[in-house]
Amino acid sequence: MASTRDRLVIAALRLFAERGYQTTTIAEIGREAQANAGSVYFFFPTKQQILLAVLDRYHDGIEEMLLAPAWAGVGDPIERVFALLEHYRGLLVESGCAYGCPIGSLALELHEPDPVVREKLAANFEAWTRAIEACLGEARERLPQGLDRRDLSVFVLTTMEGAVMLARTSRSTAPFEAAVRALRDHFDRLLREASTQGGERR
Amino acid sequence: MASTRDRLVIAALRLFAERGYQTTTIAEIGREAQANAGSVYFFFPTKQQILLAVLDRYHDGIEEMLLAPAWAGVGDPIERVFALLEHYRGLLVESGCAYGCPIGSLALELHEPDPVVREKLAANFEAWTRAIEACLGEARERLPQGLDRRDLSVFVLTTMEGAVMLARTSRSTAPFEAAVRALRDHFDRLLREASTQGGERR
DNA sequence: GTCTATAACCCGATAGAC
DNA sequence: GTCTATCGGGTTATAGAC
């Protein structure tokens, strides 16, 4: 069995994702981790420290927890972009459209977060964006010259976050699928332009 | 001076936007509306009823509160799409990037909202999407034949919501501007394709 | 309609035994 | 390291005077 501290972090990660930060109580985190409310304070002096540990866990685990499952069997870098989006669609379907991106939900739930919390949220978004940017870098020869791959990576993330938000709120995957179709249309146009550009590329 | 009920709704609207639903107390709403905490319960039996009134206010006021200021002096329907996004960018700048879309924030803060709350949140997203869809409808002759204008309208909303989320979290307009540039690039390609399509349109 | 006072409850955090 | 017990403070909502 994992260490008590680990069990507490995992329990908090689950509860924050499913019910939010403010709604989750220290007692619930303890119960979920088979520990007592008071014991939580041996490892974490404040509730916010648990949140920081959870955000670190997401950040450190992005490969193993998110990218690896989403990209299993998908080698093409452009298809990886859409495989990641498809992974989120799967999470929506699994949950009956109750799923929300844990980082996005925390980012909007906490209106005036402590700077250290806000920076860890931003670091998680940054790691996600970089993963997409790496895909676009791999596929650079198939994309138009002069394309700003950073802009496009951010655009993929805003699409995912907005699409999950709308799907969750309407309890339907329809808006998610609509946004992804529109993004795919954009990518198709980018790939088509690059393929007719031809000639020397560097 | 506005009626007490109106002042309460406006106060709640402001406080929910700035500090969130759960963080805002009934006492604060009363204080902000120059009424007493106990008086709030004369008009609203529960806190959730205040939230419902706020969501109705947003929905009924979308023209006056949002679209009219954003579209002042902008006639072109495509430019109206980007003027609305530019309006949100202005709100970000004004607030030092603390701004969040009030509907989006509530949608992610409340993880298991009462169905009636969730439906009013969804109705607000739907009204926003329809406003964009109307612009695209006006500009239909300049857009590619067979373009799914509903998909594209949803895409504009997901871009706005995602972009505001990232800007707020990083306390920078950079990701907002990146996402809007990428969306503009997409629109440019759509308009270019339609202009070279030429011939008969209907 | 508006006010004061308070009931009833829950939470984060602490103290201290073992 | 883990437990029980509890403090102190804040919240929604109610009761009832005016």
Coordinates of C-alpha atoms (C1' of nucleotides) in Angstrom, one line a residue:
Chain A
M1 CA 0.0 0.0 0.0
A2 CA 1.2 3.5 -0.8
S3 CA 2.4 5.8 1.9
T4 CA -0.1 7.7 3.9
R5 CA 1.1 10.9 2.4
D6 CA 0.6 9.5 -1.1
R7 CA -2.8 8.2 -0.3
L8 CA -3.8 11.6 1.0
V9 CA -2.6 13.4 -2.2
I10 CA -4.4 10.9 -4.4
A11 CA -7.6 11.2 -2.4
A12 CA -7.4 15.0 -2.6
L13 CA -6.7 14.9 -6.3
R14 CA -9.8 12.8 -6.9
L15 CA -12.0 14.8 -4.6
F16 CA -10.9 18.2 -5.9
A17 CA -11.6 17.0 -9.4
E18 CA -15.0 15.6 -8.6
R19 CA -16.3 18.1 -6.1
G20 CA -14.0 21.1 -6.2
Y21 CA -11.6 22.5 -3.7
Q22 CA -13.8 24.6 -1.5
T23 CA -16.5 21.9 -1.2
T24 CA -14.0 19.2 -0.3
T25 CA -13.3 19.0 3.5
I26 CA -10.2 17.9 5.2
A27 CA -12.2 15.2 6.9
E28 CA -13.3 13.8 3.5
I29 CA -9.8 13.7 2.3
G30 CA -8.8 11.8 5.4
R31 CA -11.7 9.4 5.1
E32 CA -11.0 8.7 1.4
A33 CA -7.4 7.9 2.3
Q34 CA -8.3 5.8 5.3
A35 CA -6.7 8.2 7.7
N36 CA -8.2 10.5 10.3
A37 CA -9.0 14.1 9.9
G38 CA -6.4 15.1 12.5
S39 CA -3.7 12.9 10.9
V40 CA -3.9 15.0 7.7
Y41 CA -2.3 17.8 9.6
F42 CA 0.8 15.8 10.3
F43 CA 1.7 15.9 6.6
F44 CA 0.1 19.2 5.6
P45 CA 0.0 22.2 7.8
T46 CA -2.9 23.8 5.8
K47 CA -5.5 22.8 3.2
Q48 CA -3.7 24.9 0.6
Q49 CA -0.6 22.8 1.0
I50 CA -2.6 19.8 0.0
L51 CA -3.7 21.7 -3.1
L52 CA -0.1 22.5 -3.9
A53 CA 0.9 18.9 -3.6
V54 CA -2.0 17.9 -5.9
L55 CA -1.0 20.5 -8.5
D56 CA 2.6 19.2 -8.4
R57 CA 1.3 15.7 -8.9
Y58 CA -0.6 16.7 -12.0
H59 CA 2.5 18.5 -13.3
D60 CA 4.9 15.7 -12.6
G61 CA 2.5 13.1 -13.9
I62 CA 1.4 14.7 -17.2
E63 CA 3.3 12.1 -19.2
E64 CA 2.2 9.0 -17.3
M65 CA -1.3 10.1 -16.3
L66 CA -2.4 12.0 -19.4
L67 CA -0.2 11.8 -22.5
A68 CA 0.7 8.1 -22.4
P69 CA -2.9 6.8 -22.2
A70 CA -4.1 9.4 -24.8
W71 CA -1.3 8.6 -27.3
A72 CA -1.2 4.8 -27.0
G73 CA -0.8 3.5 -30.5
V74 CA -0.8 6.9 -32.1
G75 CA 2.5 7.9 -33.7
D76 CA 1.6 10.7 -36.1
P77 CA 2.2 14.0 -34.4
I78 CA -0.8 15.8 -35.9
E79 CA -3.0 12.8 -35.0
R80 CA -1.6 13.0 -31.4
V81 CA -3.1 16.5 -31.1
F82 CA -6.5 15.1 -31.9
A83 CA -6.0 11.9 -29.9
L84 CA -5.5 14.1 -26.9
L85 CA -8.8 15.8 -27.6
E86 CA -10.4 12.5 -28.2
H87 CA -9.1 11.3 -24.8
Y88 CA -11.0 14.2 -23.2
R89 CA -14.1 13.3 -25.1
G90 CA -13.8 9.8 -23.7
L91 CA -13.6 11.2 -20.2
L92 CA -16.7 13.2 -20.9
V93 CA -18.6 10.1 -22.2
E94 CA -17.4 7.9 -19.3
S95 CA -18.7 10.4 -16.8
G96 CA -22.0 11.2 -18.4
C97 CA -20.6 14.6 -19.3
A98 CA -19.9 15.5 -15.7
Y99 CA -16.2 15.6 -16.4
G100 CA -14.3 18.8 -16.1
C101 CA -10.6 19.5 -16.6
P102 CA -9.3 19.5 -13.0
I103 CA -6.8 22.3 -13.7
G104 CA -9.3 24.4 -15.5
S105 CA -11.9 23.9 -12.8
L106 CA -9.6 24.9 -10.1
A107 CA -8.4 27.9 -12.1
L108 CA -11.9 29.3 -12.3
E109 CA -13.1 28.2 -8.9
L110 CA -10.3 30.0 -7.1
H111 CA -10.9 33.7 -7.9
E112 CA -8.1 35.2 -6.0
P113 CA -5.6 32.3 -5.4
D114 CA -2.4 32.7 -3.5
P115 CA 0.3 33.5 -6.1
V116 CA 2.0 30.2 -5.5
V117 CA -1.2 28.4 -6.3
R118 CA -1.8 30.5 -9.4
E119 CA 1.7 29.8 -10.6
K120 CA 1.3 26.1 -10.3
L121 CA -1.9 26.2 -12.2
A122 CA -0.2 28.2 -14.9
A123 CA 2.7 25.7 -15.0
N124 CA 0.2 22.9 -15.7
F125 CA -1.3 24.8 -18.6
E126 CA 2.2 25.5 -19.8
A127 CA 3.2 21.9 -19.7
W128 CA 0.1 20.9 -21.7
T129 CA 0.8 23.6 -24.3
R130 CA 4.4 22.5 -24.6
A131 CA 3.3 18.9 -25.3
I132 CA 1.2 20.1 -28.2
E133 CA 3.9 22.4 -29.4
A134 CA 6.3 19.5 -29.5
C135 CA 3.9 17.7 -31.8
L136 CA 3.6 20.7 -34.0
G137 CA 7.4 20.9 -34.1
E138 CA 7.7 17.3 -35.2
A139 CA 5.2 18.0 -37.9
R140 CA 6.7 21.3 -38.9
E141 CA 7.4 20.3 -42.5
R142 CA 3.8 19.5 -43.1
L143 CA 2.6 22.9 -41.8
P144 CA 2.8 26.2 -43.5
Q145 CA 6.0 28.2 -43.4
G146 CA 5.9 31.0 -40.9
L147 CA 3.1 29.4 -38.9
D148 CA 3.3 30.4 -35.3
R149 CA 3.3 27.0 -33.6
R150 CA 3.1 28.6 -30.1
D151 CA -0.1 30.4 -31.0
L152 CA -1.6 27.3 -32.5
S153 CA -0.6 25.2 -29.4
V154 CA -2.4 27.7 -27.1
F155 CA -5.3 27.6 -29.5
V156 CA -5.6 23.8 -29.1
L157 CA -5.7 24.2 -25.3
T158 CA -8.3 27.0 -25.4
T159 CA -10.4 24.8 -27.6
M160 CA -10.1 21.9 -25.2
E161 CA -10.9 23.9 -22.1
G162 CA -13.8 25.8 -23.7
A163 CA -15.2 22.6 -25.2
V164 CA -15.1 20.7 -21.9
M165 CA -16.7 23.6 -20.2
L166 CA -19.6 23.7 -22.6
A167 CA -20.1 20.0 -22.7
R168 CA -20.2 19.8 -19.0
T169 CA -22.6 22.6 -18.7
S170 CA -25.0 21.3 -21.4
R171 CA -24.5 17.7 -20.3
S172 CA -23.9 16.8 -23.9
T173 CA -20.8 16.1 -26.0
A174 CA -22.3 18.0 -28.9
P175 CA -20.5 21.3 -28.3
F176 CA -17.2 19.5 -27.7
E177 CA -17.5 17.7 -31.0
A178 CA -18.5 20.9 -32.7
A179 CA -15.4 22.7 -31.5
V180 CA -13.1 19.8 -32.4
R181 CA -14.6 19.6 -35.9
A182 CA -14.0 23.3 -36.4
L183 CA -10.4 22.9 -35.1
R184 CA -9.9 19.9 -37.4
D185 CA -11.1 22.0 -40.3
H186 CA -8.5 24.6 -39.4
F187 CA -5.7 22.0 -39.3
D188 CA -6.9 20.5 -42.6
R189 CA -6.6 23.9 -44.2
L190 CA -3.1 24.4 -42.7
L191 CA -1.9 21.0 -44.0
R192 CA -3.4 21.6 -47.4
E193 CA -1.7 24.9 -47.8
A194 CA 1.6 23.5 -46.8
S195 CA 1.3 20.6 -49.3
T196 CA 0.6 23.0 -52.2
Q197 CA 3.4 25.3 -51.1
G198 CA 5.9 22.6 -52.2
G199 CA 9.5 23.6 -53.0
E200 CA 12.3 24.1 -50.6
R201 CA 11.5 23.9 -46.9
R202 CA 13.9 24.4 -44.0
Chain B
M1 CA -32.8 54.6 -6.7
A2 CA -33.5 51.1 -7.9
S3 CA -35.8 48.8 -6.0
T4 CA -34.2 46.8 -3.2
R5 CA -34.7 43.6 -5.1
D6 CA -32.9 45.0 -8.1
R7 CA -30.0 46.3 -6.0
L8 CA -29.6 42.9 -4.4
V9 CA -29.5 41.2 -7.8
I10 CA -26.9 43.7 -9.1
A11 CA -24.8 43.4 -6.0
A12 CA -24.9 39.6 -6.2
L13 CA -24.0 39.7 -9.9
R14 CA -21.0 41.8 -9.1
L15 CA -19.9 39.8 -6.1
F16 CA -20.4 36.4 -7.8
A17 CA -18.3 37.6 -10.7
E18 CA -15.5 39.0 -8.6
R19 CA -15.3 36.5 -5.8
G20 CA -17.3 33.5 -6.8
Y21 CA -20.6 32.1 -5.6
Q22 CA -19.4 30.0 -2.7
T23 CA -17.1 32.7 -1.3
T24 CA -19.8 35.4 -1.4
T25 CA -21.9 35.5 1.7
I26 CA -25.5 36.6 2.0
A27 CA -24.3 39.3 4.4
E28 CA -22.0 40.7 1.8
I29 CA -24.7 40.9 -0.8
G30 CA -26.9 42.7 1.7
R31 CA -24.1 45.1 2.6
E32 CA -23.3 45.9 -1.0
A33 CA -26.9 46.6 -1.7
Q34 CA -27.3 48.7 1.4
A35 CA -29.7 46.3 3.0
N36 CA -29.4 44.0 5.9
A37 CA -28.5 40.3 5.8
G38 CA -31.9 39.3 7.1
S39 CA -33.7 41.5 4.6
V40 CA -32.3 39.5 1.7
Y41 CA -34.5 36.6 2.8
F42 CA -37.6 38.7 2.3
F43 CA -36.9 38.6 -1.5
F44 CA -35.0 35.3 -1.9
P45 CA -35.8 32.2 0.2
T46 CA -32.4 30.7 -0.5
K47 CA -29.0 31.7 -1.8
Q48 CA -29.6 29.6 -4.9
Q49 CA -32.6 31.8 -5.8
I50 CA -30.3 34.8 -5.9
L51 CA -28.0 32.9 -8.3
L52 CA -31.0 32.1 -10.5
A53 CA -32.0 35.7 -10.6
V54 CA -28.4 36.7 -11.5
L55 CA -28.3 34.2 -14.3
D56 CA -31.6 35.5 -15.6
R57 CA -30.3 39.0 -15.5
Y58 CA -27.2 38.0 -17.6
H59 CA -29.5 36.2 -20.1
D60 CA -32.0 39.0 -20.4
G61 CA -29.3 41.7 -20.5
I62 CA -27.0 40.1 -23.1
E63 CA -27.9 42.8 -25.7
E64 CA -27.6 45.8 -23.5
M65 CA -24.9 44.7 -21.1
L66 CA -22.6 42.8 -23.5
L67 CA -23.3 43.1 -27.2
A68 CA -24.2 46.8 -27.5
P69 CA -21.0 48.0 -25.8
A70 CA -18.9 45.5 -27.7
W71 CA -20.3 46.3 -31.1
A72 CA -20.6 50.1 -30.8
G73 CA -19.5 51.5 -34.2
V74 CA -18.8 48.1 -35.7
G75 CA -21.2 47.1 -38.5
D76 CA -19.4 44.4 -40.4
P77 CA -20.6 41.0 -39.1
I78 CA -17.2 39.3 -39.2
E79 CA -15.6 42.2 -37.5
R80 CA -18.3 42.0 -34.8
V81 CA -17.1 38.5 -34.0
F82 CA -13.7 39.9 -33.3
A83 CA -15.0 43.0 -31.7
L84 CA -16.7 40.8 -29.1
L85 CA -13.4 39.1 -28.4
E86 CA -11.7 42.4 -28.3
H87 CA -14.3 43.5 -25.7
Y88 CA -13.2 40.7 -23.5
R89 CA -9.6 41.6 -24.0
G90 CA -10.4 45.1 -22.7
L91 CA -12.1 43.6 -19.6
L92 CA -8.9 41.6 -19.0
V93 CA -6.7 44.7 -19.4
E94 CA -9.0 46.9 -17.2
S95 CA -8.8 44.3 -14.4
G96 CA -5.1 43.6 -14.6
C97 CA -6.0 40.1 -16.0
A98 CA -8.1 39.2 -13.0
Y99 CA -11.3 39.2 -15.1
G100 CA -13.1 35.9 -15.7
C101 CA -16.2 35.3 -17.7
P102 CA -18.9 35.3 -15.0
I103 CA -20.9 32.4 -16.6
G104 CA -17.8 30.3 -17.3
S105 CA -16.5 30.8 -13.8
L106 CA -19.8 29.8 -12.3
A107 CA -20.1 26.8 -14.7
L108 CA -16.8 25.4 -13.4
E109 CA -17.1 26.5 -9.8
L110 CA -20.3 24.6 -9.3
H111 CA -19.5 21.0 -9.8
E112 CA -22.9 19.4 -9.2
P113 CA -25.3 22.3 -9.7
D114 CA -29.0 21.9 -9.3
P115 CA -30.5 21.1 -12.8
V116 CA -32.3 24.5 -12.9
V117 CA -29.0 26.3 -12.3
R118 CA -27.2 24.2 -14.9
E119 CA -29.9 24.9 -17.5
K120 CA -29.7 28.6 -16.9
L121 CA -25.9 28.5 -17.4
A122 CA -26.4 26.5 -20.6
A123 CA -29.0 29.0 -21.8
N124 CA -26.5 31.8 -21.3
F125 CA -23.9 30.0 -23.4
E126 CA -26.6 29.3 -26.0
A127 CA -27.5 33.0 -26.2
W128 CA -23.9 33.9 -26.7
T129 CA -23.4 31.3 -29.4
R130 CA -26.6 32.4 -31.2
A131 CA -25.3 36.0 -31.3
I132 CA -22.2 34.8 -33.1
E133 CA -24.2 32.5 -35.3
A134 CA -26.4 35.5 -36.4
C135 CA -23.2 37.4 -37.4
L136 CA -22.0 34.4 -39.4
G137 CA -25.5 34.2 -41.0
E138 CA -25.3 37.8 -42.1
A139 CA -21.9 37.1 -43.6
R140 CA -22.8 33.8 -45.2
E141 CA -22.0 34.9 -48.7
R142 CA -18.5 35.7 -47.8
L143 CA -18.0 32.3 -46.1
P144 CA -17.4 28.9 -47.8
Q145 CA -20.3 27.1 -49.1
G146 CA -21.3 24.2 -46.8
L147 CA -19.5 25.7 -43.8
D148 CA -21.2 24.7 -40.6
R149 CA -21.9 28.0 -39.0
R150 CA -23.1 26.4 -35.8
D151 CA -19.8 24.6 -35.3
L152 CA -17.9 27.8 -36.0
S153 CA -20.0 29.7 -33.5
V154 CA -19.4 27.2 -30.8
F155 CA -15.7 27.4 -31.7
V156 CA -15.7 31.1 -31.2
L157 CA -17.2 30.7 -27.7
T158 CA -14.7 27.9 -26.7
T159 CA -11.9 30.2 -27.9
M160 CA -13.1 33.0 -25.7
E161 CA -13.7 30.9 -22.7
G162 CA -10.4 29.1 -22.9
A163 CA -8.5 32.3 -23.7
V164 CA -10.0 34.1 -20.7
M165 CA -9.2 31.2 -18.5
L166 CA -5.5 31.1 -19.6
A167 CA -5.1 34.8 -19.4
R168 CA -6.5 35.0 -15.9
T169 CA -4.4 32.1 -14.7
S170 CA -1.1 33.5 -16.2
R171 CA -2.1 37.1 -15.4
S172 CA -1.1 38.0 -18.9
T173 CA -3.1 38.8 -22.1
A174 CA -0.5 36.9 -24.1
P175 CA -2.4 33.6 -24.3
F176 CA -5.6 35.4 -25.1
E177 CA -4.0 37.3 -27.9
A178 CA -2.4 34.1 -29.2
A179 CA -5.7 32.3 -29.4
V180 CA -7.4 35.2 -31.1
R181 CA -4.6 35.5 -33.6
A182 CA -5.0 31.8 -34.4
L183 CA -8.8 32.2 -34.7
R184 CA -8.3 35.2 -37.0
D185 CA -6.0 33.1 -39.1
H186 CA -8.7 30.5 -39.5
F187 CA -11.3 33.1 -40.5
D188 CA -8.9 34.6 -43.0
R189 CA -8.5 31.3 -44.6
L190 CA -12.3 30.8 -44.7
L191 CA -12.9 34.2 -46.2
R192 CA -10.1 33.7 -48.8
E193 CA -11.5 30.3 -49.8
A194 CA -15.0 31.8 -50.3
S195 CA -13.6 34.7 -52.3
T196 CA -11.9 32.4 -54.8
Q197 CA -14.9 30.1 -55.0
G198 CA -16.7 32.8 -56.9
G199 CA -19.6 31.8 -59.2
E200 CA -23.1 31.4 -58.2
R201 CA -23.9 31.5 -54.4
R202 CA -27.2 31.1 -52.7
Chain C
dG1 C1' -40.6 45.7 4.1
dT2 C1' -36.8 46.2 7.1
dC3 C1' -34.4 45.3 11.1
dT4 C1' -32.0 42.6 15.2
dA5 C1' -30.9 38.5 17.3
dT6 C1' -29.9 34.0 17.2
dA7 C1' -30.5 29.2 16.1
dA8 C1' -28.2 25.2 14.0
dC9 C1' -24.6 23.7 11.6
dC10 C1' -20.0 22.9 9.5
dC11 C1' -15.2 23.8 8.8
dG12 C1' -10.1 24.5 9.3
dA13 C1' -7.0 24.1 12.6
dT14 C1' -5.0 22.9 17.3
dA15 C1' -3.9 20.2 21.6
dG16 C1' -2.3 16.5 23.5
dA17 C1' -2.6 11.3 24.7
dC18 C1' -0.6 7.2 23.0
Chain D
dG1 C1' 2.7 8.7 13.1
dT2 C1' -1.9 8.2 14.4
dC3 C1' -5.7 9.0 17.2
dT4 C1' -9.7 11.6 19.8
dA5 C1' -11.6 15.7 21.3
dT6 C1' -12.4 20.3 20.8
dC7 C1' -11.7 25.3 20.0
dG8 C1' -12.9 29.4 17.5
dG9 C1' -15.0 31.4 13.8
dG10 C1' -18.0 31.9 10.0
dT11 C1' -22.3 30.5 7.3
dT12 C1' -27.1 29.8 5.9
dA13 C1' -31.4 30.4 7.4
dT14 C1' -35.1 31.5 10.9
dA15 C1' -37.9 34.0 14.5
dG16 C1' -40.0 37.8 15.6
dA17 C1' -40.2 42.9 16.8
dC18 C1' -41.3 47.2 14.5

